């Protein structure tokens, strides 16, 4: 089954404690992206990657890092989380045809105390 | 630059009545337009897209959307709403040749029994 898998789905952490949200897709997609969803603000792009070892900033990259060492994985790293990073995070991917739609993971709800 | 507007935060409709969720866009080139749906505690799911061709696009769950180039709109429609259609709906646009989509803020559809 084609899917994008994120882990963890839920996480409560404290300010400053580094964490990683993993994302993996099994569709051999080139493009992967991270979004955060906040009430009233819709979806905002954090980082995206066009292919292995190619990453770029989205609209709200501050406080986040990403890496793309393998095609299937695109982890989101919060080096020193702060309460304003409390949000619902989504990973998404699509293939080389740029007419394609995005496939989304189920989301990771992060709370930073 | 590309942008999307969903002018209604919330749409209320009675079950069995037709529904419309509005979306307008702005792009510099040819638009690739998408609708996604998000059910509670789930990721976004693709509903339908317009790339080229027929202005009326049919998608999943009985939804359709009409592309109107002169009004730069891509409204989502369904002839007869179901309570189970209650969800958050996102419109997205990509400028043809760009891989980066821009999302609207989302419209909450509430279908009353």
mmCIF file of C-alpha atoms in Angstrom:
data_model
loop_
_atom_site.group_PDB
_atom_site.id
_atom_site.type_symbol
_atom_site.label_atom_id
_atom_site.label_comp_id
_atom_site.label_asym_id
_atom_site.label_seq_id
_atom_site.Cartn_x
_atom_site.Cartn_y
_atom_site.Cartn_z
ATOM 1 C CA UNK A 1 0.000 0.000 0.000
ATOM 2 C CA UNK A 2 1.298 3.446 -0.978
ATOM 3 C CA UNK A 3 1.832 5.481 2.130
ATOM 4 C CA UNK A 4 3.720 8.157 3.994
ATOM 5 C CA UNK A 5 4.544 7.143 7.553
ATOM 6 C CA UNK A 6 5.334 9.574 10.340
ATOM 7 C CA UNK A 7 6.533 8.844 13.867
ATOM 8 C CA UNK A 8 5.743 9.631 16.564
ATOM 9 C CA UNK A 9 2.077 10.502 16.104
ATOM 10 C CA UNK A 10 1.926 12.249 19.460
ATOM 11 C CA UNK A 11 4.717 13.703 21.553
ATOM 12 C CA UNK A 12 4.931 15.898 24.626
ATOM 13 C CA UNK A 13 8.367 17.261 25.380
ATOM 14 C CA UNK A 14 10.056 20.085 27.262
ATOM 15 C CA UNK A 15 11.788 23.201 26.029
ATOM 16 C CA UNK A 16 15.292 22.559 24.761
ATOM 17 C CA UNK A 17 15.150 18.775 24.508
ATOM 18 C CA UNK A 18 16.164 17.787 20.989
ATOM 19 C CA UNK A 19 13.714 15.663 19.074
ATOM 20 C CA UNK A 20 13.315 14.107 15.644
ATOM 21 C CA UNK A 21 10.107 13.358 13.791
ATOM 22 C CA UNK A 22 10.668 10.686 11.189
ATOM 23 C CA UNK A 23 8.994 10.489 7.786
ATOM 24 C CA UNK A 24 9.225 7.645 5.311
ATOM 25 C CA UNK A 25 7.483 7.056 1.979
ATOM 26 C CA UNK A 26 7.333 3.836 -0.046
ATOM 27 C CA UNK A 27 6.425 5.333 -3.437
ATOM 28 C CA UNK A 28 9.920 6.240 -4.658
ATOM 29 C CA UNK A 29 8.898 9.894 -4.726
ATOM 30 C CA UNK A 30 11.495 12.549 -5.440
ATOM 31 C CA UNK A 31 9.774 15.443 -3.703
ATOM 32 C CA UNK A 32 9.161 15.475 0.052
ATOM 33 C CA UNK A 33 8.039 18.281 2.302
ATOM 34 C CA UNK A 34 7.198 19.184 5.892
ATOM 35 C CA UNK A 35 4.259 21.375 6.886
ATOM 36 C CA UNK A 36 2.925 22.646 10.143
ATOM 37 C CA UNK A 37 -0.773 23.243 10.691
ATOM 38 C CA UNK A 38 -1.964 25.833 13.180
ATOM 39 C CA UNK A 39 -5.517 27.093 13.810
ATOM 40 C CA UNK A 40 -6.368 30.021 11.580
ATOM 41 C CA UNK A 41 -3.086 29.774 9.693
ATOM 42 C CA UNK A 42 -3.698 26.744 7.515
ATOM 43 C CA UNK A 43 -0.720 24.764 6.255
ATOM 44 C CA UNK A 44 2.699 26.387 6.217
ATOM 45 C CA UNK A 45 5.683 24.796 4.585
ATOM 46 C CA UNK A 46 8.767 24.321 6.757
ATOM 47 C CA UNK A 47 11.279 22.627 4.452
ATOM 48 C CA UNK A 48 11.159 20.655 1.247
ATOM 49 C CA UNK A 49 13.454 18.396 -0.715
ATOM 50 C CA UNK A 50 13.521 17.870 -4.464
ATOM 51 C CA UNK A 51 15.733 14.781 -4.218
ATOM 52 C CA UNK A 52 18.476 13.101 -2.194
ATOM 53 C CA UNK A 53 20.875 15.634 -0.651
ATOM 54 C CA UNK A 54 18.783 18.531 -1.999
ATOM 55 C CA UNK A 55 16.835 20.507 0.591
ATOM 56 C CA UNK A 56 15.468 24.032 0.732
ATOM 57 C CA UNK A 57 13.674 26.337 3.121
ATOM 58 C CA UNK A 58 9.959 26.837 3.006
ATOM 59 C CA UNK A 59 7.988 29.656 4.556
ATOM 60 C CA UNK A 60 8.720 28.965 8.238
ATOM 61 C CA UNK A 61 12.105 27.186 8.560
ATOM 62 C CA UNK A 62 13.355 28.872 11.753
ATOM 63 C CA UNK A 63 14.072 26.397 14.538
ATOM 64 C CA UNK A 64 13.984 23.334 12.271
ATOM 65 C CA UNK A 65 16.480 21.211 10.394
ATOM 66 C CA UNK A 66 16.024 18.451 7.843
ATOM 67 C CA UNK A 67 18.159 15.949 5.994
ATOM 68 C CA UNK A 68 17.626 13.767 2.921
ATOM 69 C CA UNK A 69 20.279 11.072 2.930
ATOM 70 C CA UNK A 70 17.992 8.481 1.384
ATOM 71 C CA UNK A 71 15.173 8.930 -1.077
ATOM 72 C CA UNK A 72 12.530 7.391 1.159
ATOM 73 C CA UNK A 73 13.315 9.261 4.406
ATOM 74 C CA UNK A 74 13.003 12.923 5.320
ATOM 75 C CA UNK A 75 13.332 13.482 9.082
ATOM 76 C CA UNK A 76 12.419 16.771 10.749
ATOM 77 C CA UNK A 77 14.765 17.803 13.551
ATOM 78 C CA UNK A 78 14.028 20.277 16.319
ATOM 79 C CA UNK A 79 17.411 20.974 17.909
ATOM 80 C CA UNK A 80 16.059 23.067 20.786
ATOM 81 C CA UNK A 81 12.268 23.018 20.779
ATOM 82 C CA UNK A 82 10.336 25.985 22.106
ATOM 83 C CA UNK A 83 6.640 26.327 23.025
ATOM 84 C CA UNK A 84 5.889 28.202 19.778
ATOM 85 C CA UNK A 85 6.722 24.988 17.939
ATOM 86 C CA UNK A 86 3.726 23.299 19.508
ATOM 87 C CA UNK A 87 1.782 22.315 16.419
ATOM 88 C CA UNK A 88 0.475 19.562 14.165
ATOM 89 C CA UNK A 89 3.114 18.485 11.664
ATOM 90 C CA UNK A 90 2.603 16.778 8.320
ATOM 91 C CA UNK A 91 5.040 15.142 5.970
ATOM 92 C CA UNK A 92 4.065 14.874 2.297
ATOM 93 C CA UNK A 93 5.532 13.573 -0.944
ATOM 94 C CA UNK A 94 4.893 13.379 -4.655
ATOM 95 C CA UNK A 95 6.608 11.910 -7.696
ATOM 96 C CA UNK A 96 8.566 13.341 -10.612
ATOM 97 C CA UNK A 97 5.508 14.319 -12.611
ATOM 98 C CA UNK A 98 4.850 17.808 -11.375
ATOM 99 C CA UNK A 99 1.171 17.473 -12.158
ATOM 100 C CA UNK A 100 0.883 14.962 -9.356
ATOM 101 C CA UNK A 101 -0.915 15.383 -6.101
ATOM 102 C CA UNK A 102 0.683 15.269 -2.660
ATOM 103 C CA UNK A 103 0.460 12.201 -0.448
ATOM 104 C CA UNK A 104 0.290 13.115 3.235
ATOM 105 C CA UNK A 105 1.232 11.301 6.384
ATOM 106 C CA UNK A 106 -1.245 11.032 9.249
ATOM 107 C CA UNK A 107 0.354 13.858 11.187
ATOM 108 C CA UNK A 108 2.447 14.275 14.327
ATOM 109 C CA UNK A 109 1.007 16.340 17.156
ATOM 110 C CA UNK A 110 3.825 17.935 19.106
ATOM 111 C CA UNK A 111 3.471 19.763 22.415
ATOM 112 C CA UNK A 112 6.456 21.644 23.841
ATOM 113 C CA UNK A 113 6.108 22.619 27.489
ATOM 114 C CA UNK B 1 4.221 34.475 -7.005
ATOM 115 C CA UNK B 2 1.251 32.241 -6.355
ATOM 116 C CA UNK B 3 -1.539 32.515 -3.799
ATOM 117 C CA UNK B 4 -4.828 30.926 -2.847
ATOM 118 C CA UNK B 5 -7.813 32.381 -1.037
ATOM 119 C CA UNK B 6 -10.595 30.469 0.636
ATOM 120 C CA UNK B 7 -12.929 33.289 1.631
ATOM 121 C CA UNK B 8 -15.092 31.277 4.028
ATOM 122 C CA UNK B 9 -13.736 29.873 7.281
ATOM 123 C CA UNK B 10 -16.864 27.773 7.658
ATOM 124 C CA UNK B 11 -19.693 26.584 5.435
ATOM 125 C CA UNK B 12 -22.895 25.172 6.873
ATOM 126 C CA UNK B 13 -25.305 23.117 4.797
ATOM 127 C CA UNK B 14 -28.181 20.761 5.476
ATOM 128 C CA UNK B 15 -27.854 17.126 4.516
ATOM 129 C CA UNK B 16 -29.221 16.519 1.029
ATOM 130 C CA UNK B 17 -28.651 20.087 -0.105
ATOM 131 C CA UNK B 18 -25.979 21.070 -2.630
ATOM 132 C CA UNK B 19 -22.736 22.429 -1.260
ATOM 133 C CA UNK B 20 -20.089 24.805 -2.573
ATOM 134 C CA UNK B 21 -16.705 25.557 -1.032
ATOM 135 C CA UNK B 22 -15.048 28.524 -2.680
ATOM 136 C CA UNK B 23 -11.458 28.944 -3.837
ATOM 137 C CA UNK B 24 -9.786 31.668 -5.848
ATOM 138 C CA UNK B 25 -6.167 31.695 -6.928
ATOM 139 C CA UNK B 26 -3.417 33.814 -8.406
ATOM 140 C CA UNK B 27 -0.489 32.511 -10.453
ATOM 141 C CA UNK B 28 1.786 33.968 -13.085
ATOM 142 C CA UNK B 29 1.661 30.946 -15.390
ATOM 143 C CA UNK B 30 -0.735 28.071 -15.951
ATOM 144 C CA UNK B 31 -2.413 26.924 -12.731
ATOM 145 C CA UNK B 32 -2.417 23.381 -11.420
ATOM 146 C CA UNK B 33 -5.274 23.277 -8.896
ATOM 147 C CA UNK B 34 -6.031 20.745 -6.197
ATOM 148 C CA UNK B 35 -8.572 20.049 -3.487
ATOM 149 C CA UNK B 36 -7.762 18.061 -0.366
ATOM 150 C CA UNK B 37 -9.935 16.958 2.543
ATOM 151 C CA UNK B 38 -8.901 16.481 6.155
ATOM 152 C CA UNK B 39 -11.042 14.442 8.512
ATOM 153 C CA UNK B 40 -10.518 14.843 12.285
ATOM 154 C CA UNK B 41 -7.188 13.437 13.496
ATOM 155 C CA UNK B 42 -6.187 12.428 9.980
ATOM 156 C CA UNK B 43 -3.813 13.638 7.311
ATOM 157 C CA UNK B 44 -4.942 15.427 4.164
ATOM 158 C CA UNK B 45 -6.375 13.273 1.403
ATOM 159 C CA UNK B 46 -6.434 14.165 -2.276
ATOM 160 C CA UNK B 47 -9.919 14.781 -3.737
ATOM 161 C CA UNK B 48 -9.405 16.060 -7.264
ATOM 162 C CA UNK B 49 -7.214 18.194 -9.485
ATOM 163 C CA UNK B 50 -7.306 20.365 -12.573
ATOM 164 C CA UNK B 51 -4.267 20.358 -14.804
ATOM 165 C CA UNK B 52 -5.678 20.959 -18.264
ATOM 166 C CA UNK B 53 -8.688 20.031 -20.377
ATOM 167 C CA UNK B 54 -12.325 19.942 -19.303
ATOM 168 C CA UNK B 55 -13.187 22.727 -16.883
ATOM 169 C CA UNK B 56 -15.408 20.429 -14.820
ATOM 170 C CA UNK B 57 -13.361 17.950 -12.867
ATOM 171 C CA UNK B 58 -14.835 14.979 -11.041
ATOM 172 C CA UNK B 59 -13.180 13.476 -8.000
ATOM 173 C CA UNK B 60 -13.610 11.181 -5.043
ATOM 174 C CA UNK B 61 -16.758 10.807 -2.898
ATOM 175 C CA UNK B 62 -19.010 12.488 -5.479
ATOM 176 C CA UNK B 63 -17.194 15.824 -5.378
ATOM 177 C CA UNK B 64 -16.515 17.932 -8.434
ATOM 178 C CA UNK B 65 -14.907 21.285 -9.083
ATOM 179 C CA UNK B 66 -15.231 23.837 -11.829
ATOM 180 C CA UNK B 67 -12.218 25.667 -13.163
ATOM 181 C CA UNK B 68 -13.061 29.226 -14.241
ATOM 182 C CA UNK B 69 -10.105 30.959 -15.819
ATOM 183 C CA UNK B 70 -11.712 34.382 -16.186
ATOM 184 C CA UNK B 71 -12.725 34.461 -12.524
ATOM 185 C CA UNK B 72 -9.561 32.638 -11.385
ATOM 186 C CA UNK B 73 -11.718 30.318 -9.330
ATOM 187 C CA UNK B 74 -11.843 26.606 -8.602
ATOM 188 C CA UNK B 75 -14.913 26.041 -6.432
ATOM 189 C CA UNK B 76 -15.603 22.628 -4.948
ATOM 190 C CA UNK B 77 -19.144 21.320 -5.320
ATOM 191 C CA UNK B 78 -21.336 18.373 -4.488
ATOM 192 C CA UNK B 79 -24.974 17.997 -5.554
ATOM 193 C CA UNK B 80 -26.184 16.409 -2.320
ATOM 194 C CA UNK B 81 -24.269 16.776 0.944
ATOM 195 C CA UNK B 82 -23.834 13.989 3.475
ATOM 196 C CA UNK B 83 -23.175 14.359 7.211
ATOM 197 C CA UNK B 84 -20.010 12.339 6.609
ATOM 198 C CA UNK B 85 -18.733 15.107 4.302
ATOM 199 C CA UNK B 86 -18.170 17.274 7.385
ATOM 200 C CA UNK B 87 -14.427 17.976 7.376
ATOM 201 C CA UNK B 88 -11.795 20.595 6.660
ATOM 202 C CA UNK B 89 -11.206 21.313 2.960
ATOM 203 C CA UNK B 90 -8.066 22.794 1.500
ATOM 204 C CA UNK B 91 -7.552 24.286 -1.932
ATOM 205 C CA UNK B 92 -4.009 24.356 -3.332
ATOM 206 C CA UNK B 93 -2.361 25.813 -6.411
ATOM 207 C CA UNK B 94 0.935 25.230 -8.204
ATOM 208 C CA UNK B 95 2.226 27.421 -10.973
ATOM 209 C CA UNK B 96 2.825 25.141 -13.956
ATOM 210 C CA UNK B 97 6.493 24.215 -13.881
ATOM 211 C CA UNK B 98 6.801 24.796 -10.138
ATOM 212 C CA UNK B 99 6.961 21.918 -7.704
ATOM 213 C CA UNK B 100 5.937 23.963 -4.685
ATOM 214 C CA UNK B 101 2.216 24.167 -3.903
ATOM 215 C CA UNK B 102 0.552 26.960 -1.968
ATOM 216 C CA UNK B 103 -2.386 26.048 0.268
ATOM 217 C CA UNK B 104 -5.393 28.057 1.302
ATOM 218 C CA UNK B 105 -6.217 28.403 4.977
ATOM 219 C CA UNK B 106 -8.919 25.791 4.786
ATOM 220 C CA UNK B 107 -12.710 25.827 5.015
ATOM 221 C CA UNK B 108 -14.576 23.863 7.646
ATOM 222 C CA UNK B 109 -17.629 22.212 6.108
ATOM 223 C CA UNK B 110 -20.392 21.300 8.522
ATOM 224 C CA UNK B 111 -23.293 19.254 7.203
ATOM 225 C CA UNK B 112 -26.286 19.220 9.518
ATOM 226 C CA UNK B 113 -28.605 16.197 9.681
#
